[in-house]
Amino acid sequence: MRTPIRVSAAVIVGLAVAFGMMAHDRQRGAEWAISPEQIADAQGAGKLGVEIGPGRFAIVPVASEGADLLPIKWGLIGLLVACIVLVGTGQRGRLRL
């Protein structure tokens, strides 16, 4: 396979995997320890907010500890997959015994 096609395929697959990981993490709410939806549900039930301890309530969304690292995770996984595609589509050497 020619090099420009290999590089293009690697970039496209790497970006697709990175965006897929981002969509998955956002769908399951990985960036929030206490999400805005949880607070709205608790307030809809007549509570002050989400109870985080005895007598302690969260009334604003709280980001998880690893939320800052999520974009790095997405980028590294996309880069790893792109490298795997680039190596996997390379020419095979002849087996010499």
PDB file of N, CA and C in Angstrom:
ATOM      1  N   MET A   1       0.850  -1.168   0.000  1.00  0.00           N
ATOM      2  CA  MET A   1       0.000   0.000   0.000  1.00  0.00           C
ATOM      3  C   MET A   1       0.899   1.236   0.000  1.00  0.00           C
ATOM      4  N   ARG A   2       0.508   2.242  -0.747  1.00  0.00           N
ATOM      5  CA  ARG A   2       1.311   3.452  -0.858  1.00  0.00           C
ATOM      6  C   ARG A   2       1.266   4.250   0.451  1.00  0.00           C
ATOM      7  N   THR A   3       2.334   4.980   0.716  1.00  0.00           N
ATOM      8  CA  THR A   3       2.490   5.699   1.980  1.00  0.00           C
ATOM      9  C   THR A   3       1.411   6.761   2.215  1.00  0.00           C
ATOM     10  N   PRO A   4       1.039   7.598   1.248  1.00  0.00           N
ATOM     11  CA  PRO A   4      -0.011   8.593   1.538  1.00  0.00           C
ATOM     12  C   PRO A   4      -1.349   7.951   1.930  1.00  0.00           C
ATOM     13  N   ILE A   5      -1.661   6.827   1.300  1.00  0.00           N
ATOM     14  CA  ILE A   5      -2.904   6.141   1.652  1.00  0.00           C
ATOM     15  C   ILE A   5      -2.807   5.550   3.058  1.00  0.00           C
ATOM     16  N   ARG A   6      -1.661   4.981   3.375  1.00  0.00           N
ATOM     17  CA  ARG A   6      -1.460   4.417   4.718  1.00  0.00           C
ATOM     18  C   ARG A   6      -1.584   5.489   5.790  1.00  0.00           C
ATOM     19  N   VAL A   7      -0.954   6.632   5.569  1.00  0.00           N
ATOM     20  CA  VAL A   7      -0.989   7.723   6.551  1.00  0.00           C
ATOM     21  C   VAL A   7      -2.411   8.274   6.677  1.00  0.00           C
ATOM     22  N   SER A   8      -3.074   8.433   5.549  1.00  0.00           N
ATOM     23  CA  SER A   8      -4.466   8.924   5.586  1.00  0.00           C
ATOM     24  C   SER A   8      -5.370   7.960   6.343  1.00  0.00           C
ATOM     25  N   ALA A   9      -5.228   6.680   6.078  1.00  0.00           N
ATOM     26  CA  ALA A   9      -6.040   5.679   6.781  1.00  0.00           C
ATOM     27  C   ALA A   9      -5.743   5.700   8.274  1.00  0.00           C
ATOM     28  N   ALA A  10      -4.476   5.830   8.638  1.00  0.00           N
ATOM     29  CA  ALA A  10      -4.100   5.858  10.051  1.00  0.00           C
ATOM     30  C   ALA A  10      -4.695   7.080  10.745  1.00  0.00           C
ATOM     31  N   VAL A  11      -4.640   8.239  10.097  1.00  0.00           N
ATOM     32  CA  VAL A  11      -5.188   9.464  10.692  1.00  0.00           C
ATOM     33  C   VAL A  11      -6.696   9.358  10.850  1.00  0.00           C
ATOM     34  N   ILE A  12      -7.379   8.855   9.812  1.00  0.00           N
ATOM     35  CA  ILE A  12      -8.836   8.745   9.870  1.00  0.00           C
ATOM     36  C   ILE A  12      -9.271   7.777  10.960  1.00  0.00           C
ATOM     37  N   VAL A  13      -8.625   6.625  11.038  1.00  0.00           N
ATOM     38  CA  VAL A  13      -8.998   5.633  12.057  1.00  0.00           C
ATOM     39  C   VAL A  13      -8.659   6.150  13.449  1.00  0.00           C
ATOM     40  N   GLY A  14      -7.502   6.791  13.608  1.00  0.00           N
ATOM     41  CA  GLY A  14      -7.119   7.339  14.910  1.00  0.00           C
ATOM     42  C   GLY A  14      -8.099   8.395  15.398  1.00  0.00           C
ATOM     43  N   LEU A  15      -8.519   9.297  14.504  1.00  0.00           N
ATOM     44  CA  LEU A  15      -9.498  10.315  14.877  1.00  0.00           C
ATOM     45  C   LEU A  15     -10.860   9.699  15.202  1.00  0.00           C
ATOM     46  N   ALA A  16     -11.252   8.697  14.426  1.00  0.00           N
ATOM     47  CA  ALA A  16     -12.539   8.044  14.687  1.00  0.00           C
ATOM     48  C   ALA A  16     -12.552   7.372  16.054  1.00  0.00           C
ATOM     49  N   VAL A  17     -11.466   6.724  16.403  1.00  0.00           N
ATOM     50  CA  VAL A  17     -11.395   6.063  17.715  1.00  0.00           C
ATOM     51  C   VAL A  17     -11.364   7.103  18.830  1.00  0.00           C
ATOM     52  N   ALA A  18     -10.603   8.172  18.659  1.00  0.00           N
ATOM     53  CA  ALA A  18     -10.530   9.210  19.694  1.00  0.00           C
ATOM     54  C   ALA A  18     -11.895   9.864  19.916  1.00  0.00           C
ATOM     55  N   PHE A  19     -12.598  10.190  18.824  1.00  0.00           N
ATOM     56  CA  PHE A  19     -13.923  10.795  18.965  1.00  0.00           C
ATOM     57  C   PHE A  19     -14.932   9.795  19.527  1.00  0.00           C
ATOM     58  N   GLY A  20     -14.778   8.526  19.185  1.00  0.00           N
ATOM     59  CA  GLY A  20     -15.645   7.500  19.751  1.00  0.00           C
ATOM     60  C   GLY A  20     -15.445   7.355  21.253  1.00  0.00           C
ATOM     61  N   MET A  21     -14.190   7.394  21.696  1.00  0.00           N
ATOM     62  CA  MET A  21     -13.909   7.331  23.137  1.00  0.00           C
ATOM     63  C   MET A  21     -14.470   8.561  23.845  1.00  0.00           C
ATOM     64  N   MET A  22     -14.340   9.725  23.208  1.00  0.00           N
ATOM     65  CA  MET A  22     -14.872  10.950  23.792  1.00  0.00           C
ATOM     66  C   MET A  22     -16.387  10.859  23.936  1.00  0.00           C
ATOM     67  N   ALA A  23     -17.058  10.376  22.897  1.00  0.00           N
ATOM     68  CA  ALA A  23     -18.517  10.259  22.953  1.00  0.00           C
ATOM     69  C   ALA A  23     -18.938   9.256  24.025  1.00  0.00           C
ATOM     70  N   HIS A  24     -18.203   8.164  24.156  1.00  0.00           N
ATOM     71  CA  HIS A  24     -18.524   7.161  25.171  1.00  0.00           C
ATOM     72  C   HIS A  24     -18.361   7.730  26.579  1.00  0.00           C
ATOM     73  N   ASP A  25     -17.264   8.428  26.826  1.00  0.00           N
ATOM     74  CA  ASP A  25     -17.032   9.004  28.151  1.00  0.00           C
ATOM     75  C   ASP A  25     -18.061  10.081  28.481  1.00  0.00           C
ATOM     76  N   ARG A  26     -18.432  10.870  27.494  1.00  0.00           N
ATOM     77  CA  ARG A  26     -19.446  11.903  27.750  1.00  0.00           C
ATOM     78  C   ARG A  26     -20.823  11.295  27.968  1.00  0.00           C
ATOM     79  N   GLN A  27     -21.119  10.205  27.284  1.00  0.00           N
ATOM     80  CA  GLN A  27     -22.418   9.565  27.434  1.00  0.00           C
ATOM     81  C   GLN A  27     -22.581   8.984  28.837  1.00  0.00           C
ATOM     82  N   ARG A  28     -21.511   8.408  29.381  1.00  0.00           N
ATOM     83  CA  ARG A  28     -21.611   7.835  30.721  1.00  0.00           C
ATOM     84  C   ARG A  28     -21.278   8.837  31.828  1.00  0.00           C
ATOM     85  N   GLY A  29     -20.980  10.080  31.457  1.00  0.00           N
ATOM     86  CA  GLY A  29     -20.759  11.138  32.435  1.00  0.00           C
ATOM     87  C   GLY A  29     -19.461  11.018  33.198  1.00  0.00           C
ATOM     88  N   ALA A  30     -18.395  10.626  32.526  1.00  0.00           N
ATOM     89  CA  ALA A  30     -17.113  10.408  33.185  1.00  0.00           C
ATOM     90  C   ALA A  30     -16.490  11.692  33.719  1.00  0.00           C
ATOM     91  N   GLU A  31     -16.907  12.845  33.190  1.00  0.00           N
ATOM     92  CA  GLU A  31     -16.294  14.103  33.630  1.00  0.00           C
ATOM     93  C   GLU A  31     -16.911  14.652  34.906  1.00  0.00           C
ATOM     94  N   TRP A  32     -18.006  14.045  35.365  1.00  0.00           N
ATOM     95  CA  TRP A  32     -18.697  14.561  36.549  1.00  0.00           C
ATOM     96  C   TRP A  32     -18.678  13.563  37.697  1.00  0.00           C
ATOM     97  N   ALA A  33     -18.316  14.051  38.896  1.00  0.00           N
ATOM     98  CA  ALA A  33     -18.521  13.270  40.113  1.00  0.00           C
ATOM     99  C   ALA A  33     -19.976  13.432  40.536  1.00  0.00           C
ATOM    100  N   ILE A  34     -20.481  14.666  40.448  1.00  0.00           N
ATOM    101  CA  ILE A  34     -21.893  14.955  40.678  1.00  0.00           C
ATOM    102  C   ILE A  34     -22.355  15.783  39.481  1.00  0.00           C
ATOM    103  N   SER A  35     -23.233  15.210  38.687  1.00  0.00           N
ATOM    104  CA  SER A  35     -23.636  15.845  37.434  1.00  0.00           C
ATOM    105  C   SER A  35     -24.772  16.835  37.651  1.00  0.00           C
ATOM    106  N   PRO A  36     -24.961  17.739  36.706  1.00  0.00           N
ATOM    107  CA  PRO A  36     -26.091  18.666  36.797  1.00  0.00           C
ATOM    108  C   PRO A  36     -27.437  17.944  36.809  1.00  0.00           C
ATOM    109  N   GLU A  37     -27.528  16.808  36.128  1.00  0.00           N
ATOM    110  CA  GLU A  37     -28.773  16.045  36.112  1.00  0.00           C
ATOM    111  C   GLU A  37     -29.094  15.486  37.496  1.00  0.00           C
ATOM    112  N   GLN A  38     -28.057  15.007  38.206  1.00  0.00           N
ATOM    113  CA  GLN A  38     -28.274  14.488  39.559  1.00  0.00           C
ATOM    114  C   GLN A  38     -28.791  15.590  40.485  1.00  0.00           C
ATOM    115  N   ILE A  39     -28.237  16.781  40.368  1.00  0.00           N
ATOM    116  CA  ILE A  39     -28.667  17.898  41.207  1.00  0.00           C
ATOM    117  C   ILE A  39     -30.097  18.292  40.858  1.00  0.00           C
ATOM    118  N   ALA A  40     -30.417  18.330  39.561  1.00  0.00           N
ATOM    119  CA  ALA A  40     -31.779  18.673  39.150  1.00  0.00           C
ATOM    120  C   ALA A  40     -32.782  17.633  39.637  1.00  0.00           C
ATOM    121  N   ASP A  41     -32.406  16.354  39.589  1.00  0.00           N
ATOM    122  CA  ASP A  41     -33.299  15.299  40.085  1.00  0.00           C
ATOM    123  C   ASP A  41     -33.530  15.430  41.592  1.00  0.00           C
ATOM    124  N   ALA A  42     -32.450  15.713  42.340  1.00  0.00           N
ATOM    125  CA  ALA A  42     -32.584  15.857  43.785  1.00  0.00           C
ATOM    126  C   ALA A  42     -33.428  17.080  44.138  1.00  0.00           C
ATOM    127  N   GLN A  43     -33.207  18.176  43.421  1.00  0.00           N
ATOM    128  CA  GLN A  43     -34.005  19.371  43.687  1.00  0.00           C
ATOM    129  C   GLN A  43     -35.448  19.182  43.256  1.00  0.00           C
ATOM    130  N   GLY A  44     -35.672  18.390  42.241  1.00  0.00           N
ATOM    131  CA  GLY A  44     -37.033  18.081  41.819  1.00  0.00           C
ATOM    132  C   GLY A  44     -37.773  17.221  42.840  1.00  0.00           C
ATOM    133  N   ALA A  45     -36.992  16.446  43.607  1.00  0.00           N
ATOM    134  CA  ALA A  45     -37.586  15.612  44.652  1.00  0.00           C
ATOM    135  C   ALA A  45     -37.779  16.386  45.950  1.00  0.00           C
ATOM    136  N   GLY A  46     -37.466  17.670  45.950  1.00  0.00           N
ATOM    137  CA  GLY A  46     -37.685  18.505  47.118  1.00  0.00           C
ATOM    138  C   GLY A  46     -36.496  18.625  48.055  1.00  0.00           C
ATOM    139  N   LYS A  47     -35.338  18.092  47.659  1.00  0.00           N
ATOM    140  CA  LYS A  47     -34.143  18.203  48.490  1.00  0.00           C
ATOM    141  C   LYS A  47     -33.361  19.449  48.098  1.00  0.00           C
ATOM    142  N   LEU A  48     -32.443  19.847  48.953  1.00  0.00           N
ATOM    143  CA  LEU A  48     -31.608  21.014  48.673  1.00  0.00           C
ATOM    144  C   LEU A  48     -30.654  20.738  47.522  1.00  0.00           C
ATOM    145  N   GLY A  49     -30.126  19.540  47.474  1.00  0.00           N
ATOM    146  CA  GLY A  49     -29.175  19.123  46.439  1.00  0.00           C
ATOM    147  C   GLY A  49     -28.832  17.664  46.657  1.00  0.00           C
ATOM    148  N   VAL A  50     -27.700  17.219  46.102  1.00  0.00           N
ATOM    149  CA  VAL A  50     -27.251  15.839  46.280  1.00  0.00           C
ATOM    150  C   VAL A  50     -26.499  15.749  47.597  1.00  0.00           C
ATOM    151  N   GLU A  51     -26.906  14.798  48.444  1.00  0.00           N
ATOM    152  CA  GLU A  51     -26.252  14.651  49.741  1.00  0.00           C
ATOM    153  C   GLU A  51     -24.921  13.939  49.555  1.00  0.00           C
ATOM    154  N   ILE A  52     -23.826  14.587  49.968  1.00  0.00           N
ATOM    155  CA  ILE A  52     -22.491  14.018  49.822  1.00  0.00           C
ATOM    156  C   ILE A  52     -21.932  13.542  51.153  1.00  0.00           C
ATOM    157  N   GLY A  53     -22.611  13.837  52.196  1.00  0.00           N
ATOM    158  CA  GLY A  53     -22.221  13.415  53.537  1.00  0.00           C
ATOM    159  C   GLY A  53     -23.343  13.758  54.482  1.00  0.00           C
ATOM    160  N   PRO A  54     -23.198  13.360  55.744  1.00  0.00           N
ATOM    161  CA  PRO A  54     -24.264  13.692  56.699  1.00  0.00           C
ATOM    162  C   PRO A  54     -24.423  15.208  56.851  1.00  0.00           C
ATOM    163  N   GLY A  55     -25.536  15.720  56.380  1.00  0.00           N
ATOM    164  CA  GLY A  55     -25.819  17.142  56.490  1.00  0.00           C
ATOM    165  C   GLY A  55     -25.101  18.012  55.479  1.00  0.00           C
ATOM    166  N   ARG A  56     -24.412  17.410  54.512  1.00  0.00           N
ATOM    167  CA  ARG A  56     -23.684  18.171  53.483  1.00  0.00           C
ATOM    168  C   ARG A  56     -24.324  17.914  52.132  1.00  0.00           C
ATOM    169  N   PHE A  57     -24.595  18.987  51.420  1.00  0.00           N
ATOM    170  CA  PHE A  57     -25.262  18.884  50.131  1.00  0.00           C
ATOM    171  C   PHE A  57     -24.452  19.601  49.059  1.00  0.00           C
ATOM    172  N   ALA A  58     -24.414  19.019  47.870  1.00  0.00           N
ATOM    173  CA  ALA A  58     -23.808  19.672  46.707  1.00  0.00           C
ATOM    174  C   ALA A  58     -24.933  20.307  45.911  1.00  0.00           C
ATOM    175  N   ILE A  59     -24.854  21.613  45.712  1.00  0.00           N
ATOM    176  CA  ILE A  59     -25.894  22.311  44.961  1.00  0.00           C
ATOM    177  C   ILE A  59     -25.391  22.794  43.610  1.00  0.00           C
ATOM    178  N   VAL A  60     -24.099  22.586  43.340  1.00  0.00           N
ATOM    179  CA  VAL A  60     -23.511  22.894  42.036  1.00  0.00           C
ATOM    180  C   VAL A  60     -22.812  21.630  41.533  1.00  0.00           C
ATOM    181  N   PRO A  61     -22.679  21.449  40.225  1.00  0.00           N
ATOM    182  CA  PRO A  61     -21.997  20.263  39.688  1.00  0.00           C
ATOM    183  C   PRO A  61     -20.544  20.205  40.142  1.00  0.00           C
ATOM    184  N   VAL A  62     -20.071  18.992  40.383  1.00  0.00           N
ATOM    185  CA  VAL A  62     -18.699  18.774  40.828  1.00  0.00           C
ATOM    186  C   VAL A  62     -17.991  17.915  39.787  1.00  0.00           C
ATOM    187  N   ALA A  63     -16.885  18.420  39.254  1.00  0.00           N
ATOM    188  CA  ALA A  63     -16.120  17.663  38.259  1.00  0.00           C
ATOM    189  C   ALA A  63     -15.347  16.545  38.952  1.00  0.00           C
ATOM    190  N   SER A  64     -15.160  15.442  38.240  1.00  0.00           N
ATOM    191  CA  SER A  64     -14.402  14.329  38.812  1.00  0.00           C
ATOM    192  C   SER A  64     -12.918  14.686  38.839  1.00  0.00           C
ATOM    193  N   GLU A  65     -12.165  13.912  39.614  1.00  0.00           N
ATOM    194  CA  GLU A  65     -10.738  14.196  39.754  1.00  0.00           C
ATOM    195  C   GLU A  65      -9.981  13.982  38.447  1.00  0.00           C
ATOM    196  N   GLY A  66     -10.419  13.023  37.649  1.00  0.00           N
ATOM    197  CA  GLY A  66      -9.725  12.721  36.405  1.00  0.00           C
ATOM    198  C   GLY A  66     -10.272  13.440  35.187  1.00  0.00           C
ATOM    199  N   ALA A  67     -11.151  14.407  35.384  1.00  0.00           N
ATOM    200  CA  ALA A  67     -11.768  15.087  34.241  1.00  0.00           C
ATOM    201  C   ALA A  67     -10.750  15.855  33.408  1.00  0.00           C
ATOM    202  N   ASP A  68      -9.707  16.361  34.032  1.00  0.00           N
ATOM    203  CA  ASP A  68      -8.695  17.113  33.291  1.00  0.00           C
ATOM    204  C   ASP A  68      -7.862  16.210  32.388  1.00  0.00           C
ATOM    205  N   LEU A  69      -7.779  14.925  32.724  1.00  0.00           N
ATOM    206  CA  LEU A  69      -6.950  14.000  31.961  1.00  0.00           C
ATOM    207  C   LEU A  69      -7.698  13.305  30.826  1.00  0.00           C
ATOM    208  N   LEU A  70      -9.002  13.479  30.749  1.00  0.00           N
ATOM    209  CA  LEU A  70      -9.770  12.797  29.711  1.00  0.00           C
ATOM    210  C   LEU A  70      -9.328  13.161  28.292  1.00  0.00           C
ATOM    211  N   PRO A  71      -9.101  14.438  27.944  1.00  0.00           N
ATOM    212  CA  PRO A  71      -8.629  14.733  26.578  1.00  0.00           C
ATOM    213  C   PRO A  71      -7.274  14.098  26.266  1.00  0.00           C
ATOM    214  N   ILE A  72      -6.421  13.991  27.250  1.00  0.00           N
ATOM    215  CA  ILE A  72      -5.126  13.337  27.035  1.00  0.00           C
ATOM    216  C   ILE A  72      -5.336  11.849  26.767  1.00  0.00           C
ATOM    217  N   LYS A  73      -6.247  11.236  27.522  1.00  0.00           N
ATOM    218  CA  LYS A  73      -6.567   9.825  27.312  1.00  0.00           C
ATOM    219  C   LYS A  73      -7.088   9.592  25.905  1.00  0.00           C
ATOM    220  N   TRP A  74      -8.010  10.441  25.455  1.00  0.00           N
ATOM    221  CA  TRP A  74      -8.576  10.287  24.115  1.00  0.00           C
ATOM    222  C   TRP A  74      -7.496  10.435  23.050  1.00  0.00           C
ATOM    223  N   GLY A  75      -6.635  11.427  23.208  1.00  0.00           N
ATOM    224  CA  GLY A  75      -5.573  11.655  22.231  1.00  0.00           C
ATOM    225  C   GLY A  75      -4.570  10.522  22.170  1.00  0.00           C
ATOM    226  N   LEU A  76      -4.168   9.999  23.336  1.00  0.00           N
ATOM    227  CA  LEU A  76      -3.185   8.920  23.355  1.00  0.00           C
ATOM    228  C   LEU A  76      -3.755   7.630  22.778  1.00  0.00           C
ATOM    229  N   ILE A  77      -5.008   7.340  23.067  1.00  0.00           N
ATOM    230  CA  ILE A  77      -5.617   6.128  22.503  1.00  0.00           C
ATOM    231  C   ILE A  77      -5.745   6.269  20.989  1.00  0.00           C
ATOM    232  N   GLY A  78      -6.153   7.447  20.511  1.00  0.00           N
ATOM    233  CA  GLY A  78      -6.231   7.679  19.068  1.00  0.00           C
ATOM    234  C   GLY A  78      -4.871   7.568  18.400  1.00  0.00           C
ATOM    235  N   LEU A  79      -3.828   8.094  19.048  1.00  0.00           N
ATOM    236  CA  LEU A  79      -2.476   8.013  18.502  1.00  0.00           C
ATOM    237  C   LEU A  79      -1.985   6.571  18.457  1.00  0.00           C
ATOM    238  N   LEU A  80      -2.273   5.813  19.505  1.00  0.00           N
ATOM    239  CA  LEU A  80      -1.869   4.412  19.550  1.00  0.00           C
ATOM    240  C   LEU A  80      -2.537   3.616  18.428  1.00  0.00           C
ATOM    241  N   VAL A  81      -3.823   3.827  18.235  1.00  0.00           N
ATOM    242  CA  VAL A  81      -4.544   3.120  17.176  1.00  0.00           C
ATOM    243  C   VAL A  81      -4.024   3.542  15.802  1.00  0.00           C
ATOM    244  N   ALA A  82      -3.728   4.816  15.629  1.00  0.00           N
ATOM    245  CA  ALA A  82      -3.176   5.289  14.351  1.00  0.00           C
ATOM    246  C   ALA A  82      -1.827   4.628  14.066  1.00  0.00           C
ATOM    247  N   CYS A  83      -0.995   4.497  15.084  1.00  0.00           N
ATOM    248  CA  CYS A  83       0.304   3.829  14.901  1.00  0.00           C
ATOM    249  C   CYS A  83       0.123   2.361  14.547  1.00  0.00           C
ATOM    250  N   ILE A  84      -0.833   1.709  15.190  1.00  0.00           N
ATOM    251  CA  ILE A  84      -1.089   0.300  14.895  1.00  0.00           C
ATOM    252  C   ILE A  84      -1.555   0.138  13.448  1.00  0.00           C
ATOM    253  N   VAL A  85      -2.427   1.029  12.989  1.00  0.00           N
ATOM    254  CA  VAL A  85      -2.903   0.958  11.598  1.00  0.00           C
ATOM    255  C   VAL A  85      -1.747   1.225  10.641  1.00  0.00           C
ATOM    256  N   LEU A  86      -0.906   2.189  10.955  1.00  0.00           N
ATOM    257  CA  LEU A  86       0.222   2.518  10.081  1.00  0.00           C
ATOM    258  C   LEU A  86       1.181   1.338   9.965  1.00  0.00           C
ATOM    259  N   VAL A  87       1.489   0.703  11.075  1.00  0.00           N
ATOM    260  CA  VAL A  87       2.391  -0.452  11.053  1.00  0.00           C
ATOM    261  C   VAL A  87       1.705  -1.646  10.393  1.00  0.00           C
ATOM    262  N   GLY A  88       0.438  -1.831  10.671  1.00  0.00           N
ATOM    263  CA  GLY A  88      -0.279  -2.975  10.127  1.00  0.00           C
ATOM    264  C   GLY A  88      -0.486  -2.926   8.628  1.00  0.00           C
ATOM    265  N   THR A  89      -0.503  -1.739   8.049  1.00  0.00           N
ATOM    266  CA  THR A  89      -0.694  -1.630   6.602  1.00  0.00           C
ATOM    267  C   THR A  89       0.625  -1.533   5.848  1.00  0.00           C
ATOM    268  N   GLY A  90       1.726  -1.653   6.559  1.00  0.00           N
ATOM    269  CA  GLY A  90       3.042  -1.581   5.903  1.00  0.00           C
ATOM    270  C   GLY A  90       3.346  -2.814   5.087  1.00  0.00           C
ATOM    271  N   GLN A  91       4.392  -2.718   4.300  1.00  0.00           N
ATOM    272  CA  GLN A  91       4.793  -3.839   3.458  1.00  0.00           C
ATOM    273  C   GLN A  91       5.442  -4.914   4.320  1.00  0.00           C
ATOM    274  N   ARG A  92       5.156  -6.123   3.966  1.00  0.00           N
ATOM    275  CA  ARG A  92       5.748  -7.248   4.691  1.00  0.00           C
ATOM    276  C   ARG A  92       7.103  -7.555   4.080  1.00  0.00           C
ATOM    277  N   GLY A  93       8.053  -7.787   4.921  1.00  0.00           N
ATOM    278  CA  GLY A  93       9.373  -8.175   4.429  1.00  0.00           C
ATOM    279  C   GLY A  93       9.367  -9.635   3.996  1.00  0.00           C
ATOM    280  N   ARG A  94      10.258  -9.963   3.125  1.00  0.00           N
ATOM    281  CA  ARG A  94      10.346 -11.357   2.666  1.00  0.00           C
ATOM    282  C   ARG A  94      11.010 -12.180   3.757  1.00  0.00           C
ATOM    283  N   LEU A  95      10.486 -13.347   3.945  1.00  0.00           N
ATOM    284  CA  LEU A  95      11.034 -14.262   4.938  1.00  0.00           C
ATOM    285  C   LEU A  95      12.247 -14.954   4.351  1.00  0.00           C
ATOM    286  N   ARG A  96      13.372 -14.743   4.958  1.00  0.00           N
ATOM    287  CA  ARG A  96      14.627 -15.355   4.453  1.00  0.00           C
ATOM    288  C   ARG A  96      15.146 -16.293   5.523  1.00  0.00           C
ATOM    289  N   LEU A  97      15.437 -17.485   5.073  1.00  0.00           N
ATOM    290  CA  LEU A  97      15.977 -18.490   6.005  1.00  0.00           C
ATOM    291  C   LEU A  97      17.397 -18.770   5.722  1.00  0.00           C
TER     292      LEU A  97
END
